[in-house]
Short mmCIF file of C-alpha atoms in Angstrom, two decimals:
data_model
loop_
_atom_site.label_atom_id
_atom_site.label_comp_id
_atom_site.label_asym_id
_atom_site.label_seq_id
_atom_site.Cartn_x
_atom_site.Cartn_y
_atom_site.Cartn_z
CA MET A 1 0.13 -0.11 0.12
CA TYR A 2 1.21 3.45 -0.86
CA ASN A 3 1.26 6.24 1.86
CA LEU A 4 -0.26 9.54 0.67
CA SER A 5 0.49 11.56 3.65
CA PRO A 6 3.56 13.14 2.22
CA ILE A 7 1.22 14.95 -0.33
CA SER A 8 -0.21 17.13 2.52
CA ARG A 9 3.11 18.52 3.73
CA PHE A 10 3.34 20.40 0.48
CA SER A 11 1.23 23.15 -0.77
CA LYS A 12 1.25 24.60 -4.36
CA THR A 13 5.00 23.86 -4.99
CA SER A 14 6.89 22.30 -7.77
CA THR A 15 8.14 19.78 -5.21
CA CYS A 16 4.39 18.72 -4.78
CA LYS A 17 3.81 18.14 -8.43
CA ILE A 18 6.58 15.94 -8.58
CA ILE A 19 5.48 13.97 -5.69
CA CYS A 20 2.06 13.78 -7.05
CA ILE A 21 3.29 12.62 -10.49
CA ALA A 22 5.08 9.76 -8.77
CA THR A 23 2.35 8.71 -6.76
CA LEU A 24 -0.03 8.60 -9.59
CA SER A 25 2.58 6.47 -11.22
CA CYS A 26 2.61 4.00 -8.52
CA LEU A 27 -1.07 3.91 -8.42
CA SER A 28 -1.19 3.33 -12.14
CA PHE A 29 1.61 0.35 -11.62
CA SER A 30 -0.60 -1.11 -8.87
CA SER A 31 -3.65 -1.79 -11.47
CA TRP A 32 -1.16 -3.83 -13.89
CA ALA A 33 -3.08 -6.84 -15.45
CA PHE A 34 -1.36 -9.77 -17.11
CA THR A 35 -2.09 -9.87 -20.81
CA PHE A 36 -1.17 -11.61 -23.98
CA ASN A 37 1.61 -8.93 -24.45
CA ASP A 38 3.41 -10.23 -21.36
CA VAL A 39 3.59 -13.59 -22.97
CA VAL A 40 4.92 -11.91 -26.21
CA THR A 41 7.74 -10.26 -24.19
CA LYS A 42 8.63 -13.51 -22.48
CA ALA A 43 8.67 -15.28 -25.98
CA GLU A 44 10.72 -12.42 -27.55
CA LYS A 45 13.32 -12.50 -24.72
CA LEU A 46 13.56 -16.13 -24.83
CA SER A 47 14.10 -16.29 -28.46
CA LYS A 48 17.38 -14.25 -28.17
CA LYS A 49 18.69 -17.14 -25.68
CA ALA A 50 20.18 -20.33 -26.81
CA TYR A 51 17.76 -23.01 -26.40
CA VAL A 52 18.01 -25.40 -23.43
CA GLN A 53 16.65 -28.94 -23.59
CA PRO A 54 14.47 -29.57 -20.69
CA SER A 55 15.56 -31.89 -18.18
CA LYS A 56 13.75 -35.13 -17.32
CA ASN A 57 13.04 -35.93 -13.90
CA LEU A 58 11.11 -39.27 -13.87
CA PRO A 59 11.98 -42.42 -11.64
CA SER A 60 11.93 -45.60 -13.74
CA GLU A 61 8.77 -46.73 -12.10
CA LEU A 62 6.98 -44.02 -13.77
CA SER A 63 8.76 -43.80 -17.17
CA SER A 64 8.36 -47.41 -17.93
CA LEU A 65 4.47 -47.26 -17.50
CA GLN A 66 2.28 -48.51 -20.53
CA PHE A 67 -0.54 -46.24 -21.65
CA ALA A 68 -3.40 -48.23 -19.80
CA ASP A 69 -1.30 -47.99 -16.41
CA TYR A 70 -0.80 -44.29 -17.00
CA GLN A 71 -4.65 -43.78 -17.35
CA LYS A 72 -4.87 -45.59 -13.85
CA ILE A 73 -3.22 -42.42 -12.16
CA TYR A 74 -6.27 -40.56 -10.77
CA PHE A 75 -6.48 -37.07 -10.08
CA LYS A 76 -8.59 -36.51 -6.80
CA HIS A 77 -11.63 -34.55 -7.89
CA ASP A 78 -12.14 -32.94 -4.53
CA LYS A 79 -8.76 -31.28 -5.09
CA ALA A 80 -9.68 -29.68 -8.37
CA TYR A 81 -9.05 -25.89 -8.62
CA TRP A 82 -12.01 -23.77 -8.29
CA ASN A 83 -14.03 -26.67 -6.54
CA ASP A 84 -14.85 -24.51 -3.69
CA ARG A 85 -16.04 -21.65 -6.03
CA LYS A 86 -19.06 -21.06 -8.00
CA SER A 87 -17.37 -21.18 -11.17
CA ARG A 88 -18.72 -23.24 -14.10
CA PHE A 89 -15.10 -24.36 -14.64
CA LYS A 90 -12.96 -26.75 -12.69
CA LEU A 91 -9.28 -27.36 -13.11
CA GLU A 92 -7.43 -30.62 -12.93
CA PHE A 93 -3.89 -31.64 -13.67
CA TYR A 94 -2.09 -34.61 -15.01
CA HIS A 95 0.83 -36.57 -13.57
CA GLU A 96 4.19 -36.97 -15.18
CA GLY A 97 4.53 -40.42 -16.37
CA MET A 98 5.27 -42.67 -19.44
CA TYR A 99 6.86 -40.41 -22.14
CA PHE A 100 5.23 -37.29 -20.33
CA ASP A 101 8.39 -36.93 -18.62
CA VAL A 102 9.09 -33.15 -18.59
CA PRO A 103 7.23 -31.06 -15.78
CA VAL A 104 4.91 -28.13 -16.91
CA LYS A 105 4.86 -24.87 -14.96
CA ILE A 106 1.12 -23.81 -14.58
CA ASN A 107 -0.02 -20.52 -13.11
CA GLU A 108 -3.38 -18.92 -12.07
CA ILE A 109 -4.14 -15.53 -12.83
CA VAL A 110 -6.12 -13.99 -9.95
CA ASN A 111 -7.02 -10.21 -9.30
CA ASN A 112 -4.34 -9.50 -11.91
CA GLN A 113 -1.67 -11.36 -9.87
CA VAL A 114 0.16 -14.37 -11.28
CA ASN A 115 0.23 -17.44 -8.59
CA GLU A 116 2.15 -20.54 -9.56
CA ILE A 117 0.03 -23.82 -8.89
CA LYS A 118 2.60 -25.92 -6.98
CA TYR A 119 2.65 -29.67 -7.57
CA ASN A 120 1.55 -31.54 -4.71
CA PRO A 121 1.42 -35.46 -4.45
CA ASP A 122 -1.75 -35.36 -2.50
CA TYR A 123 -3.63 -34.47 -5.57
CA PHE A 124 -2.95 -37.76 -7.12
CA ASP A 125 -4.15 -41.32 -6.36
CA LEU A 126 -1.17 -43.88 -7.53
CA SER A 127 -2.59 -46.99 -5.56
CA GLN A 128 -4.05 -48.41 -8.87
CA ILE A 129 -0.55 -49.02 -10.11
CA HIS A 130 0.67 -49.93 -6.67
CA LEU A 131 3.13 -46.79 -6.61
CA GLU A 132 1.13 -45.10 -3.74
CA ASN A 133 4.50 -45.33 -1.53
CA LEU A 134 6.69 -44.00 -4.38
CA ASP A 135 8.45 -40.53 -3.63
CA THR A 136 7.08 -38.03 -6.07
CA LYS A 137 7.83 -34.87 -4.15
CA LYS A 138 10.11 -33.45 -6.55
CA LEU A 139 8.00 -34.07 -9.61
CA GLY A 140 5.68 -31.70 -11.45
CA PHE A 141 2.60 -31.52 -13.60
CA ALA A 142 2.50 -33.02 -17.11
CA GLY A 143 -0.49 -30.85 -18.18
CA PHE A 144 -3.95 -30.03 -17.31
CA LYS A 145 -7.70 -30.62 -18.11
CA VAL A 146 -10.67 -28.34 -17.86
CA HIS A 147 -14.18 -29.63 -16.61
CA TYR A 148 -17.45 -27.66 -17.39
CA PRO A 149 -21.22 -28.84 -17.33
CA ILE A 150 -21.58 -29.20 -21.08
CA ASN A 151 -23.91 -32.26 -21.16
CA ASN A 152 -25.78 -31.54 -17.79
CA PRO A 153 -26.01 -28.12 -16.43
CA MET A 154 -26.26 -29.56 -12.84
CA LYS A 155 -22.98 -31.50 -13.17
CA THR A 156 -19.54 -30.11 -13.51
CA ASP A 157 -17.72 -33.53 -14.22
CA ASP A 158 -17.65 -33.27 -18.09
CA GLU A 159 -14.06 -33.00 -19.22
CA ILE A 160 -14.03 -30.58 -22.17
CA PHE A 161 -10.60 -29.57 -22.84
CA THR A 162 -7.14 -31.33 -22.18
CA ALA A 163 -3.41 -30.08 -22.75
CA LEU A 164 -0.84 -32.97 -22.53
CA GLY A 165 2.64 -33.51 -24.23
CA GLY A 166 4.47 -31.12 -26.58
CA SER A 167 1.90 -28.40 -27.69
CA TYR A 168 -0.96 -30.58 -28.09
CA PHE A 169 -4.56 -29.99 -27.01
CA ARG A 170 -7.97 -31.42 -27.56
CA ALA A 171 -11.45 -29.97 -26.77
CA VAL A 172 -15.03 -31.59 -27.15
CA GLY A 173 -18.58 -30.15 -27.33
CA LYS A 174 -21.98 -31.34 -26.30
CA ASP A 175 -22.32 -35.20 -26.72
CA GLN A 176 -18.88 -35.64 -28.25
CA ARG A 177 -15.83 -37.88 -27.26
CA TYR A 178 -12.07 -36.85 -27.66
CA GLY A 179 -11.10 -37.43 -31.29
CA LEU A 180 -8.22 -35.55 -33.21
CA SER A 181 -5.67 -33.27 -31.73
CA ALA A 182 -4.65 -29.70 -32.18
CA ARG A 183 -1.11 -28.42 -31.91
CA GLY A 184 0.39 -25.10 -31.45
CA LEU A 185 2.84 -25.50 -34.25
CA ALA A 186 4.35 -28.13 -36.55
CA ILE A 187 7.95 -27.89 -37.84
CA ASP A 188 9.42 -29.87 -40.57
CA THR A 189 6.47 -32.32 -40.50
CA GLY A 190 7.35 -35.46 -42.80
CA GLU A 191 10.65 -34.12 -43.78
CA MET A 192 13.56 -36.54 -44.21
CA SER A 193 15.41 -34.24 -41.58
CA GLY A 194 13.16 -35.32 -38.96
CA GLU A 195 10.12 -33.34 -37.17
CA GLU A 196 10.78 -30.93 -34.50
CA PHE A 197 8.22 -30.75 -31.58
CA PRO A 198 7.84 -27.48 -29.78
CA ARG A 199 6.41 -27.69 -26.45
CA PHE A 200 4.06 -25.39 -24.35
CA LYS A 201 6.57 -24.85 -21.36
CA GLU A 202 4.51 -22.65 -19.22
CA TYR A 203 0.92 -21.87 -18.87
CA TRP A 204 -1.27 -18.88 -17.35
CA ILE A 205 -4.82 -19.39 -16.78
CA GLU A 206 -7.26 -16.63 -15.64
CA ARG A 207 -9.30 -17.75 -12.78
CA PRO A 208 -13.15 -17.32 -14.28
CA GLU A 209 -15.85 -15.33 -12.73
CA PRO A 210 -18.92 -17.34 -11.18
CA ASN A 211 -21.15 -16.90 -14.23
CA GLN A 212 -18.40 -16.72 -16.84
CA LYS A 213 -18.72 -19.06 -19.87
CA HIS A 214 -15.12 -18.72 -21.35
CA LEU A 215 -11.92 -19.69 -20.08
CA VAL A 216 -8.72 -17.86 -21.08
CA ILE A 217 -5.27 -19.60 -21.30
CA TYR A 218 -1.80 -18.09 -22.01
CA ALA A 219 1.10 -20.44 -23.11
CA LEU A 220 4.80 -19.91 -23.84
CA LEU A 221 6.09 -22.16 -26.81
CA ASP A 222 9.71 -23.28 -26.98
CA SER A 223 11.83 -25.44 -29.10
CA LYS A 224 15.42 -25.24 -30.76
CA SER A 225 13.89 -23.08 -33.69
CA VAL A 226 11.41 -21.16 -32.35
CA THR A 227 9.55 -19.48 -29.35
CA GLY A 228 6.11 -18.43 -29.30
CA ALA A 229 3.29 -16.64 -27.39
CA TYR A 230 -0.31 -17.90 -27.39
CA LYS A 231 -3.43 -16.86 -26.24
CA ILE A 232 -6.28 -19.77 -26.28
CA THR A 233 -9.66 -18.78 -25.47
CA LEU A 234 -11.98 -21.84 -24.85
CA VAL A 235 -15.80 -21.57 -25.14
CA PRO A 236 -17.66 -24.76 -24.13
CA SER A 237 -20.94 -25.22 -26.34
CA ILE A 238 -22.89 -27.52 -28.54
CA ASP A 239 -20.16 -26.83 -30.92
CA THR A 240 -17.08 -25.81 -28.59
CA THR A 241 -14.78 -23.23 -30.03
CA VAL A 242 -11.04 -22.61 -29.33
CA THR A 243 -9.80 -19.42 -30.60
CA VAL A 244 -5.94 -19.24 -30.94
CA GLU A 245 -3.83 -16.06 -31.24
CA GLY A 246 -0.19 -16.59 -31.71
CA LYS A 247 3.14 -15.04 -32.27
CA VAL A 248 6.09 -16.97 -33.11
CA PHE A 249 9.95 -15.81 -32.80
CA PHE A 250 12.43 -17.76 -35.10
CA ARG A 251 15.72 -18.59 -33.29
CA ASP A 252 16.68 -20.42 -36.49
CA SER A 253 15.52 -21.01 -40.09
CA VAL A 254 12.77 -23.37 -40.64
CA LYS A 255 12.45 -25.70 -43.84
CA LYS A 256 8.57 -25.91 -43.25
CA VAL A 257 6.32 -24.33 -40.63
CA GLY A 258 2.81 -25.62 -40.10
CA VAL A 259 0.27 -23.17 -38.70
CA ALA A 260 -2.98 -24.46 -37.04
CA PRO A 261 -1.67 -28.11 -37.10
CA LEU A 262 -4.50 -30.90 -36.82
CA THR A 263 -3.53 -34.50 -35.96
CA SER A 264 -5.84 -37.42 -36.39
CA MET A 265 -6.01 -41.21 -36.89
CA PHE A 266 -7.10 -42.98 -40.09
CA LEU A 267 -6.93 -46.92 -40.22
CA PHE A 268 -9.53 -47.98 -42.65
CA GLY A 269 -12.83 -47.29 -44.17
CA PRO A 270 -15.10 -47.78 -47.23
CA ASN A 271 -12.75 -45.93 -49.34
CA GLN A 272 -9.91 -47.92 -48.14
CA PRO A 273 -11.24 -51.19 -46.68
CA SER A 274 -9.17 -53.32 -43.91
CA PRO A 275 -6.61 -55.67 -45.42
CA ILE A 276 -7.58 -57.83 -42.39
CA LEU A 277 -11.11 -59.23 -41.97
CA ASN A 278 -12.85 -57.04 -39.47
CA TYR A 279 -16.56 -56.70 -38.55
CA ARG A 280 -16.25 -52.95 -38.31
CA PRO A 281 -16.64 -51.04 -41.39
CA ALA A 282 -14.20 -48.19 -40.51
CA MET A 283 -11.95 -47.27 -37.80
CA HIS A 284 -10.92 -43.29 -37.87
CA ASP A 285 -11.13 -40.13 -36.02
CA SER A 286 -11.50 -38.27 -39.41
CA ASN A 287 -12.19 -39.61 -42.76
CA GLY A 288 -11.62 -36.63 -44.89
CA LEU A 289 -9.86 -33.08 -45.56
CA SER A 290 -12.24 -30.38 -46.46
CA ILE A 291 -10.84 -26.92 -47.73
CA VAL A 292 -12.71 -23.57 -48.73
CA ALA A 293 -10.70 -22.28 -51.57
CA ASN A 294 -12.15 -18.93 -52.61
CA ASN A 295 -15.31 -20.17 -54.53
CA GLU A 296 -14.27 -23.78 -54.26
CA TRP A 297 -15.00 -26.29 -51.67
CA ILE A 298 -12.68 -29.46 -51.90
CA TRP A 299 -13.19 -32.76 -50.23
CA ARG A 300 -10.22 -35.09 -50.01
CA PRO A 301 -10.94 -38.51 -48.71
CA LEU A 302 -8.31 -39.81 -46.12
CA ASN A 303 -5.91 -42.75 -46.82
CA ASN A 304 -3.68 -45.10 -44.67
CA PRO A 305 -0.86 -45.37 -47.21
CA LYS A 306 1.81 -47.89 -47.51
CA ARG A 307 4.34 -45.18 -47.90
CA LEU A 308 4.58 -41.64 -46.48
CA SER A 309 2.35 -39.53 -48.49
CA PHE A 310 2.00 -35.75 -49.06
CA SER A 311 -1.10 -33.73 -50.90
CA SER A 312 -0.80 -29.87 -50.90
CA TYR A 313 -3.54 -27.47 -51.98
CA SER A 314 -2.03 -23.75 -53.09
CA LEU A 315 -4.29 -20.93 -51.87
CA ASP A 316 -4.10 -17.19 -51.48
CA ASN A 317 -5.38 -15.92 -48.44
CA PRO A 318 -7.34 -19.12 -47.22
CA LYS A 319 -10.76 -19.08 -45.31
CA ALA A 320 -10.91 -22.26 -43.69
CA PHE A 321 -9.99 -26.13 -43.61
CA GLY A 322 -10.49 -28.89 -41.39
CA LEU A 323 -10.30 -32.93 -40.78
CA ILE A 324 -13.92 -34.11 -40.98
CA GLN A 325 -15.69 -36.92 -39.39
CA ARG A 326 -18.47 -37.18 -42.22
CA ASP A 327 -19.64 -40.40 -41.14
CA LYS A 328 -21.96 -40.01 -37.96
CA GLY A 329 -23.92 -43.17 -37.60
CA PHE A 330 -23.32 -46.02 -35.34
CA ASP A 331 -23.65 -48.62 -38.43
CA ASP A 332 -20.84 -46.67 -39.88
CA TYR A 333 -18.39 -48.29 -37.25
CA GLN A 334 -20.17 -50.77 -35.21
CA ASP A 335 -17.86 -50.13 -32.32
CA LEU A 336 -19.16 -50.41 -28.90
CA ASP A 337 -15.94 -49.49 -27.07
CA ASP A 338 -14.70 -46.32 -29.05
CA HIS A 339 -17.69 -45.00 -30.72
CA TYR A 340 -16.18 -43.22 -33.57
CA GLU A 341 -19.33 -41.68 -34.70
CA GLN A 342 -19.13 -39.28 -31.49
CA ARG A 343 -15.83 -38.05 -32.71
CA PRO A 344 -16.14 -34.32 -33.62
CA SER A 345 -15.01 -32.68 -36.98
CA VAL A 346 -12.54 -29.81 -36.44
CA TRP A 347 -12.72 -26.70 -38.61
CA VAL A 348 -9.87 -23.99 -38.83
CA GLU A 349 -11.84 -20.76 -39.37
CA ILE A 350 -9.17 -18.21 -40.37
CA LEU A 351 -9.54 -14.70 -38.62
CA ASN A 352 -6.53 -12.76 -40.30
CA ASN A 353 -4.69 -12.64 -43.55
CA TRP A 354 -2.67 -15.75 -44.12
CA HIS A 355 -1.65 -14.44 -47.50
CA LYS A 356 -0.01 -17.23 -50.09
CA GLY A 357 0.75 -20.66 -49.03
CA ARG A 358 -0.86 -24.32 -49.24
CA VAL A 359 -2.84 -26.43 -47.00
CA GLU A 360 -0.83 -29.67 -46.75
CA LEU A 361 -1.91 -33.04 -45.81
CA VAL A 362 0.53 -35.72 -44.55
CA GLU A 363 -0.64 -39.26 -44.51
CA ILE A 364 1.67 -41.87 -42.52
CA PRO A 365 1.49 -45.69 -42.81
CA THR A 366 0.00 -47.21 -39.65
CA ALA A 367 -0.75 -50.87 -38.76
CA ASP A 368 -3.25 -49.89 -35.75
CA GLU A 369 -5.46 -47.27 -34.23
CA THR A 370 -3.18 -46.04 -31.59
CA ASN A 371 -0.96 -44.03 -33.94
CA ASP A 372 -2.24 -40.45 -35.10
CA ASN A 373 -1.06 -41.14 -38.69
CA ILE A 374 -2.83 -38.01 -40.46
CA VAL A 375 -1.55 -34.32 -40.01
CA ALA A 376 -3.03 -31.18 -41.91
CA PHE A 377 -1.63 -27.69 -41.46
CA TRP A 378 -1.27 -24.32 -43.26
CA VAL A 379 2.25 -23.75 -44.81
CA PRO A 380 2.97 -20.23 -45.63
CA GLU A 381 4.68 -19.25 -48.77
CA LYS A 382 7.35 -17.33 -47.09
CA GLN A 383 10.37 -19.06 -46.00
CA TYR A 384 11.18 -18.13 -42.16
CA LYS A 385 14.98 -17.45 -40.94
CA ALA A 386 16.35 -16.53 -37.47
CA GLY A 387 14.92 -12.99 -36.42
CA ASP A 388 11.59 -13.54 -38.31
CA THR A 389 8.24 -13.45 -36.62
CA LEU A 390 4.94 -14.84 -37.70
CA ASP A 391 1.62 -13.69 -36.54
CA PHE A 392 -1.66 -15.77 -36.70
CA LYS A 393 -5.16 -15.96 -35.51
CA TYR A 394 -7.75 -18.61 -36.06
CA ARG A 395 -10.85 -20.38 -34.62
CA LEU A 396 -11.35 -24.35 -34.05
CA HIS A 397 -14.81 -25.35 -34.27
CA TYR A 398 -15.66 -28.80 -32.75
CA SER A 399 -18.73 -30.04 -34.26
CA LEU A 400 -20.85 -33.25 -34.91
CA ASN A 401 -22.94 -31.39 -37.58
CA GLU A 402 -20.06 -30.24 -39.92
CA LYS A 403 -22.64 -29.97 -42.90
CA GLN A 404 -24.03 -26.67 -41.33
CA ARG A 405 -20.82 -25.11 -42.49
CA TYR A 406 -21.40 -25.81 -46.24
CA PRO A 407 -23.56 -23.69 -48.38
CA LYS A 408 -26.88 -25.30 -49.49
CA ASN A 409 -25.96 -24.91 -53.08
CA VAL A 410 -22.94 -27.12 -52.61
CA ALA A 411 -23.67 -30.95 -52.94
CA LEU A 412 -21.33 -32.99 -50.66
CA ALA A 413 -19.63 -36.47 -51.48
CA GLU A 414 -21.54 -38.01 -48.65
CA SER A 415 -19.74 -41.29 -49.07
CA THR A 416 -16.81 -42.86 -50.82
CA ARG A 417 -16.37 -46.59 -51.59
CA LEU A 418 -13.36 -48.35 -53.32
CA SER A 419 -14.09 -51.31 -55.54
CA LEU A 420 -12.68 -53.29 -58.33
CA GLY A 421 -13.88 -52.22 -61.55
CA ASP A 422 -16.29 -54.51 -63.56
CA ILE A 423 -18.49 -54.54 -66.63
CA LYS A 424 -21.88 -56.22 -67.08
CA GLN A 425 -21.80 -58.79 -69.90
CA ALA A 426 -24.68 -59.79 -72.30
CA ASN A 427 -25.36 -62.74 -69.86
CA LEU A 428 -25.93 -60.14 -67.05
CA ILE A 429 -22.80 -61.60 -65.27
CA ARG A 430 -20.37 -58.94 -64.01
CA LYS A 431 -16.70 -59.52 -65.06
CA LEU A 432 -13.56 -57.70 -63.54
CA ASP A 433 -11.95 -55.65 -66.10
CA GLY A 434 -8.56 -55.10 -64.47
CA SER A 435 -9.44 -51.57 -63.44
CA ASN A 436 -10.05 -49.97 -60.04
CA ALA A 437 -13.34 -47.83 -59.18
CA TYR A 438 -14.34 -45.36 -56.82
CA VAL A 439 -18.15 -45.06 -56.01
CA ILE A 440 -19.12 -41.52 -54.86
CA ASP A 441 -22.53 -40.64 -53.61
CA PHE A 442 -23.08 -36.86 -53.92
CA VAL A 443 -25.97 -35.65 -51.67
CA GLY A 444 -27.49 -31.94 -51.54
CA PRO A 445 -30.79 -30.06 -51.64
CA ASN A 446 -29.59 -28.75 -55.21
CA LEU A 447 -29.65 -32.09 -56.68
CA SER A 448 -32.83 -33.86 -58.18
CA ASP A 449 -33.72 -36.24 -60.87
CA LYS A 450 -35.52 -33.53 -62.51
CA LYS A 451 -32.28 -31.58 -62.85
CA PRO A 452 -29.88 -33.35 -65.37
CA VAL A 453 -26.33 -33.31 -64.38
CA LYS A 454 -22.88 -33.94 -65.93
CA VAL A 455 -19.58 -35.06 -64.49
CA ILE A 456 -16.36 -33.15 -64.86
CA SER A 457 -13.28 -35.37 -64.28
CA SER A 458 -9.45 -35.37 -64.42
CA ILE A 459 -6.68 -37.87 -63.42
CA THR A 460 -2.87 -37.66 -62.90
CA ASN A 461 -0.86 -40.80 -63.19
CA GLY A 462 -3.45 -42.91 -64.90
CA SER A 463 -6.56 -42.97 -67.20
CA ILE A 464 -10.06 -42.74 -66.62
CA VAL A 465 -11.79 -45.98 -68.19
CA SER A 466 -15.47 -44.80 -67.54
CA CYS A 467 -17.38 -42.18 -65.57
CA ASP A 468 -20.93 -43.52 -64.95
CA LEU A 469 -23.62 -41.44 -63.46
CA GLN A 470 -26.92 -42.63 -61.94
CA TYR A 471 -29.62 -41.06 -59.72
CA ASN A 472 -29.64 -42.57 -56.34
CA SER A 473 -33.51 -42.44 -55.22
CA VAL A 474 -32.37 -43.54 -51.65
CA THR A 475 -30.31 -40.61 -50.95
CA GLN A 476 -31.96 -38.27 -53.55
CA GLY A 477 -28.65 -37.52 -55.00
CA TRP A 478 -26.22 -38.73 -57.68
CA ARG A 479 -23.98 -41.57 -57.72
CA VAL A 480 -20.82 -41.34 -59.71
CA ILE A 481 -18.85 -44.56 -60.61
CA VAL A 482 -15.48 -43.76 -61.94
CA ARG A 483 -13.30 -46.64 -63.23
CA PHE A 484 -9.48 -45.82 -63.56
CA ASN A 485 -6.32 -47.51 -64.28
CA ALA A 486 -3.05 -46.26 -62.61
CA GLU A 487 -0.16 -45.52 -64.94
CA ASP A 488 2.59 -46.24 -62.36
CA ASN A 489 1.58 -48.29 -59.33
CA LYS A 490 4.55 -46.96 -57.40
CA LYS A 491 3.26 -43.35 -57.51
CA THR A 492 -0.24 -42.17 -56.27
CA THR A 493 -2.97 -41.50 -58.83
CA ASP A 494 -5.01 -38.21 -58.24
CA ILE A 495 -8.62 -38.08 -59.47
CA ARG A 496 -10.78 -35.02 -59.32
CA ILE A 497 -14.67 -35.35 -59.81
CA GLN A 498 -17.36 -32.55 -59.78
CA LEU A 499 -21.05 -32.48 -60.63
CA ALA A 500 -22.35 -29.54 -62.88
CA SER A 501 -25.61 -28.68 -64.64
CA LEU A 502 -25.70 -28.89 -68.43
CA THR A 503 -25.05 -25.10 -68.73
CA GLY A 504 -21.80 -25.49 -66.67
CA GLU A 505 -22.96 -24.39 -63.41
CA ILE A 506 -20.75 -26.26 -60.53
CA LEU A 507 -23.26 -28.00 -58.14
CA SER A 508 -20.91 -29.93 -55.73
CA GLU A 509 -17.81 -29.85 -54.02
CA THR A 510 -14.63 -31.11 -55.87
CA TRP A 511 -13.95 -34.76 -54.74
CA SER A 512 -10.13 -34.96 -54.76
CA GLY A 513 -9.46 -38.61 -54.28
CA GLN A 514 -5.87 -40.01 -54.10
CA PHE A 515 -5.46 -43.67 -54.89
CA PRO A 516 -2.31 -44.77 -52.85
CA ALA A 517 0.84 -46.35 -54.37
CA GLN A 518 0.93 -49.89 -54.32
#
């Protein structure tokens, strides 16, 4: 507290003016508030220092855990931050363990003051993995999770956001299950030199007011090549949104920087059936990449390739892109454990000018569903070097109703199925003709059997044998069966399909399928 009594000792003198100014300056300083600019300052200062590899501090009993055992480390719910307040939000923490072996500093912002949330072994129950007697006093938090009453307004035990490992975070909306992950930044993803994984090393979380319906989180990013300041605004809802504002400082040149990276899993589906007999028709967190490219909507079904695969879509000032879970019925998956139909689609809505660049899709071979083998992100055309900065702002939308984001005059490729190509003989028996075929069902209110349509098609590394069009009275849309031959089986074959009116008006999104190299 500042003593104002010295002012009364002076009257109408220059000395009084000096003291008054100094006092007012002190009063102004006392109203300081922690903001995004404070994190920007920290990131900039950190970028001018040499990178320090974080030290690991885990005992072998915890570092050797399998994922199933790591999940048995329970945070005691009665220890949740803000549990004793009338806040809708509750904050819980992750214990270090497995490959989450570097402590993360977590702070709470209360009344414009920053207070570190100290790790306490009493927050956790390790009895399920028989390590309750292990000395963990010198450990720290691996991350945190946020609870909010999104499904039942009378309960606050719905986990809606989690930040754990590197710069990864996930969120869900009403009636959703965790699916794909977002990241703060991707560096050299898929490059032969190897990927660099920046990490959020410190968080600042604003304590919410009792009736507040959003949560503000600040984060400091650090890696060998970059530092970064992030402001993350979480708004839980039917379609939860996460607004990300970031400023990145480059310590070193980066070959490929990925902005707004989304990481997902695709094992198999109707467009690429399981090579092993499986009662599940599909297993994936996402089954397509969707892009808004000026006046064109692009749909790229995902693959689980035999070799590392890249696809890119060059754009100028993009509007949005996302990894989409288009199949939404239980019958699409038949999985009573993982319920992939409840995994949300995630749209990246771009909120500032990103200029020229490309949306890049990286598909990595995987033998099981435990690996995230799909990554999509924006790559700026500019090459960044030491001393450069990069600013961006975007909003992530987590939705089970991704169709609401498409214009009604754009028909969607509702399903894609892969088949061997065949022809019907004079005796009505079908005969394989050596080609492959994609069966694509387009659906939309702008399609009808009374409005004739035509197919616009193109192919690279191959030839189209036929492109048959048939009205589907079940879906009230049009089915395209495109038969094709690949020219070089060691390379991918790209096919593009659109529906148009006979006068040339485009009626559908662009189906941009890629037949994987064999």
